[in-house]
């Protein structure tokens, strides 16, 4: 199943067995999505996770979209092309 394709072990995210290096902010966002995978996670919840991972104050307002874009670029593969989808008016969903 998809759980073998995408995994998180000891703080390391891997896709198809290949470790994907994430920044602390990217990891904070991903783990928030991972904990609620299959659900639409509100932007406010993701924003809180992102802010908690930032030591130098609050990130810029478009940062959430920027980091979601980074995660998609790093994690999506031909085997999992639509891993993170936008849920209009709500936030984002991790499809596993």
JSON list of C-alpha atoms in Angstrom, two decimals:
[
{"chain": "A", "resi": 1, "resn": "UNK", "atom": "CA", "xyz": [0.00, 0.00, 0.00]},
{"chain": "A", "resi": 2, "resn": "UNK", "atom": "CA", "xyz": [0.88, 3.66, 0.04]},
{"chain": "A", "resi": 3, "resn": "UNK", "atom": "CA", "xyz": [2.30, 3.41, 3.57]},
{"chain": "A", "resi": 4, "resn": "UNK", "atom": "CA", "xyz": [5.33, 1.60, 2.18]},
{"chain": "A", "resi": 5, "resn": "UNK", "atom": "CA", "xyz": [5.77, 4.37, -0.41]},
{"chain": "A", "resi": 6, "resn": "UNK", "atom": "CA", "xyz": [5.70, 7.18, 2.13]},
{"chain": "A", "resi": 7, "resn": "UNK", "atom": "CA", "xyz": [7.08, 6.75, 5.61]},
{"chain": "A", "resi": 8, "resn": "UNK", "atom": "CA", "xyz": [8.28, 8.75, 8.59]},
{"chain": "A", "resi": 9, "resn": "UNK", "atom": "CA", "xyz": [10.72, 7.08, 10.99]},
{"chain": "A", "resi": 10, "resn": "UNK", "atom": "CA", "xyz": [12.80, 8.73, 13.69]},
{"chain": "A", "resi": 11, "resn": "UNK", "atom": "CA", "xyz": [12.23, 12.16, 12.16]},
{"chain": "A", "resi": 12, "resn": "UNK", "atom": "CA", "xyz": [13.24, 11.05, 8.67]},
{"chain": "A", "resi": 13, "resn": "UNK", "atom": "CA", "xyz": [10.72, 11.18, 5.83]},
{"chain": "A", "resi": 14, "resn": "UNK", "atom": "CA", "xyz": [11.24, 8.65, 3.06]},
{"chain": "A", "resi": 15, "resn": "UNK", "atom": "CA", "xyz": [9.55, 8.10, -0.29]},
{"chain": "A", "resi": 16, "resn": "UNK", "atom": "CA", "xyz": [9.88, 4.61, -1.80]},
{"chain": "A", "resi": 17, "resn": "UNK", "atom": "CA", "xyz": [12.62, 3.85, 0.74]},
{"chain": "A", "resi": 18, "resn": "UNK", "atom": "CA", "xyz": [14.64, 6.94, -0.22]},
{"chain": "A", "resi": 19, "resn": "UNK", "atom": "CA", "xyz": [15.25, 9.49, 2.57]},
{"chain": "A", "resi": 20, "resn": "UNK", "atom": "CA", "xyz": [14.13, 13.01, 1.68]},
{"chain": "A", "resi": 21, "resn": "UNK", "atom": "CA", "xyz": [15.98, 15.83, 3.47]},
{"chain": "A", "resi": 22, "resn": "UNK", "atom": "CA", "xyz": [13.53, 18.37, 4.88]},
{"chain": "A", "resi": 23, "resn": "UNK", "atom": "CA", "xyz": [14.24, 21.65, 6.64]},
{"chain": "A", "resi": 24, "resn": "UNK", "atom": "CA", "xyz": [12.84, 22.02, 10.20]},
{"chain": "A", "resi": 25, "resn": "UNK", "atom": "CA", "xyz": [9.96, 24.14, 8.84]},
{"chain": "A", "resi": 26, "resn": "UNK", "atom": "CA", "xyz": [9.15, 21.67, 6.06]},
{"chain": "A", "resi": 27, "resn": "UNK", "atom": "CA", "xyz": [9.29, 18.82, 8.56]},
{"chain": "A", "resi": 28, "resn": "UNK", "atom": "CA", "xyz": [6.96, 20.65, 10.97]},
{"chain": "A", "resi": 29, "resn": "UNK", "atom": "CA", "xyz": [4.41, 21.12, 8.18]},
{"chain": "A", "resi": 30, "resn": "UNK", "atom": "CA", "xyz": [4.77, 17.56, 6.93]},
{"chain": "A", "resi": 31, "resn": "UNK", "atom": "CA", "xyz": [4.39, 16.01, 10.37]},
{"chain": "A", "resi": 32, "resn": "UNK", "atom": "CA", "xyz": [1.25, 18.08, 10.96]},
{"chain": "A", "resi": 33, "resn": "UNK", "atom": "CA", "xyz": [-0.20, 16.73, 7.69]},
{"chain": "A", "resi": 34, "resn": "UNK", "atom": "CA", "xyz": [1.04, 13.21, 8.50]},
{"chain": "A", "resi": 35, "resn": "UNK", "atom": "CA", "xyz": [-0.70, 13.16, 11.90]},
{"chain": "A", "resi": 36, "resn": "UNK", "atom": "CA", "xyz": [-3.97, 13.98, 10.16]},
{"chain": "A", "resi": 37, "resn": "UNK", "atom": "CA", "xyz": [-3.37, 12.20, 6.86]},
{"chain": "A", "resi": 38, "resn": "UNK", "atom": "CA", "xyz": [-6.46, 11.70, 4.75]},
{"chain": "A", "resi": 39, "resn": "UNK", "atom": "CA", "xyz": [-8.12, 14.70, 6.41]},
{"chain": "A", "resi": 40, "resn": "UNK", "atom": "CA", "xyz": [-8.35, 18.29, 5.20]},
{"chain": "A", "resi": 41, "resn": "UNK", "atom": "CA", "xyz": [-6.06, 20.15, 7.60]},
{"chain": "A", "resi": 42, "resn": "UNK", "atom": "CA", "xyz": [-7.06, 23.80, 8.06]},
{"chain": "A", "resi": 43, "resn": "UNK", "atom": "CA", "xyz": [-4.50, 26.43, 7.07]},
{"chain": "A", "resi": 44, "resn": "UNK", "atom": "CA", "xyz": [-4.65, 27.89, 10.60]},
{"chain": "A", "resi": 45, "resn": "UNK", "atom": "CA", "xyz": [-3.48, 24.55, 12.07]},
{"chain": "A", "resi": 46, "resn": "UNK", "atom": "CA", "xyz": [-0.64, 24.28, 9.55]},
{"chain": "A", "resi": 47, "resn": "UNK", "atom": "CA", "xyz": [0.27, 27.93, 10.18]},
{"chain": "A", "resi": 48, "resn": "UNK", "atom": "CA", "xyz": [0.58, 27.21, 13.93]},
{"chain": "A", "resi": 49, "resn": "UNK", "atom": "CA", "xyz": [2.86, 24.24, 13.23]},
{"chain": "A", "resi": 50, "resn": "UNK", "atom": "CA", "xyz": [4.98, 26.42, 10.95]},
{"chain": "A", "resi": 51, "resn": "UNK", "atom": "CA", "xyz": [5.21, 29.26, 13.49]},
{"chain": "A", "resi": 52, "resn": "UNK", "atom": "CA", "xyz": [6.20, 26.79, 16.22]},
{"chain": "A", "resi": 53, "resn": "UNK", "atom": "CA", "xyz": [9.13, 25.67, 14.04]},
{"chain": "A", "resi": 54, "resn": "UNK", "atom": "CA", "xyz": [10.37, 29.22, 13.46]},
{"chain": "A", "resi": 55, "resn": "UNK", "atom": "CA", "xyz": [12.67, 30.67, 16.08]},
{"chain": "A", "resi": 56, "resn": "UNK", "atom": "CA", "xyz": [13.14, 34.05, 14.43]},
{"chain": "A", "resi": 57, "resn": "UNK", "atom": "CA", "xyz": [9.58, 35.31, 14.80]},
{"chain": "A", "resi": 58, "resn": "UNK", "atom": "CA", "xyz": [6.51, 34.86, 12.65]},
{"chain": "A", "resi": 59, "resn": "UNK", "atom": "CA", "xyz": [7.08, 33.85, 9.01]},
{"chain": "A", "resi": 60, "resn": "UNK", "atom": "CA", "xyz": [5.77, 35.94, 6.12]},
{"chain": "A", "resi": 61, "resn": "UNK", "atom": "CA", "xyz": [2.10, 35.44, 5.27]},
{"chain": "A", "resi": 62, "resn": "UNK", "atom": "CA", "xyz": [2.67, 33.62, 1.97]},
{"chain": "A", "resi": 63, "resn": "UNK", "atom": "CA", "xyz": [5.14, 31.25, 3.62]},
{"chain": "A", "resi": 64, "resn": "UNK", "atom": "CA", "xyz": [2.64, 28.42, 4.08]},
{"chain": "A", "resi": 65, "resn": "UNK", "atom": "CA", "xyz": [2.03, 28.18, 0.32]},
{"chain": "A", "resi": 66, "resn": "UNK", "atom": "CA", "xyz": [5.78, 28.42, -0.32]},
{"chain": "A", "resi": 67, "resn": "UNK", "atom": "CA", "xyz": [6.55, 25.54, 2.04]},
{"chain": "A", "resi": 68, "resn": "UNK", "atom": "CA", "xyz": [3.70, 23.41, 0.69]},
{"chain": "A", "resi": 69, "resn": "UNK", "atom": "CA", "xyz": [5.24, 23.99, -2.74]},
{"chain": "A", "resi": 70, "resn": "UNK", "atom": "CA", "xyz": [8.67, 22.88, -1.40]},
{"chain": "A", "resi": 71, "resn": "UNK", "atom": "CA", "xyz": [7.15, 19.75, 0.13]},
{"chain": "A", "resi": 72, "resn": "UNK", "atom": "CA", "xyz": [5.38, 18.87, -3.13]},
{"chain": "A", "resi": 73, "resn": "UNK", "atom": "CA", "xyz": [8.61, 19.34, -5.07]},
{"chain": "A", "resi": 74, "resn": "UNK", "atom": "CA", "xyz": [10.58, 17.14, -2.67]},
{"chain": "A", "resi": 75, "resn": "UNK", "atom": "CA", "xyz": [8.03, 14.40, -1.94]},
{"chain": "A", "resi": 76, "resn": "UNK", "atom": "CA", "xyz": [5.87, 13.91, -5.02]},
{"chain": "A", "resi": 77, "resn": "UNK", "atom": "CA", "xyz": [7.07, 11.22, -7.39]},
{"chain": "A", "resi": 78, "resn": "UNK", "atom": "CA", "xyz": [5.55, 9.49, -10.44]},
{"chain": "A", "resi": 79, "resn": "UNK", "atom": "CA", "xyz": [4.37, 6.77, -7.99]},
{"chain": "A", "resi": 80, "resn": "UNK", "atom": "CA", "xyz": [2.60, 9.42, -5.85]},
{"chain": "A", "resi": 81, "resn": "UNK", "atom": "CA", "xyz": [1.88, 12.40, -8.08]},
{"chain": "A", "resi": 82, "resn": "UNK", "atom": "CA", "xyz": [-0.89, 14.02, -6.03]},
{"chain": "A", "resi": 83, "resn": "UNK", "atom": "CA", "xyz": [0.46, 13.55, -2.55]},
{"chain": "A", "resi": 84, "resn": "UNK", "atom": "CA", "xyz": [-0.55, 16.93, -1.12]},
{"chain": "A", "resi": 85, "resn": "UNK", "atom": "CA", "xyz": [-3.76, 18.39, -2.47]},
{"chain": "A", "resi": 86, "resn": "UNK", "atom": "CA", "xyz": [-5.36, 21.77, -1.87]},
{"chain": "A", "resi": 87, "resn": "UNK", "atom": "CA", "xyz": [-8.79, 21.67, -0.23]},
{"chain": "A", "resi": 88, "resn": "UNK", "atom": "CA", "xyz": [-10.52, 24.85, -1.34]},
{"chain": "A", "resi": 89, "resn": "UNK", "atom": "CA", "xyz": [-11.58, 27.11, 1.49]},
{"chain": "A", "resi": 90, "resn": "UNK", "atom": "CA", "xyz": [-10.01, 24.81, 4.10]},
{"chain": "A", "resi": 91, "resn": "UNK", "atom": "CA", "xyz": [-6.33, 23.98, 3.69]},
{"chain": "A", "resi": 92, "resn": "UNK", "atom": "CA", "xyz": [-4.39, 20.95, 2.51]},
{"chain": "A", "resi": 93, "resn": "UNK", "atom": "CA", "xyz": [-4.67, 17.16, 2.60]},
{"chain": "A", "resi": 94, "resn": "UNK", "atom": "CA", "xyz": [-1.97, 14.48, 2.65]},
{"chain": "A", "resi": 95, "resn": "UNK", "atom": "CA", "xyz": [-3.30, 11.65, 0.52]},
{"chain": "A", "resi": 96, "resn": "UNK", "atom": "CA", "xyz": [-2.01, 8.44, 2.09]}
]
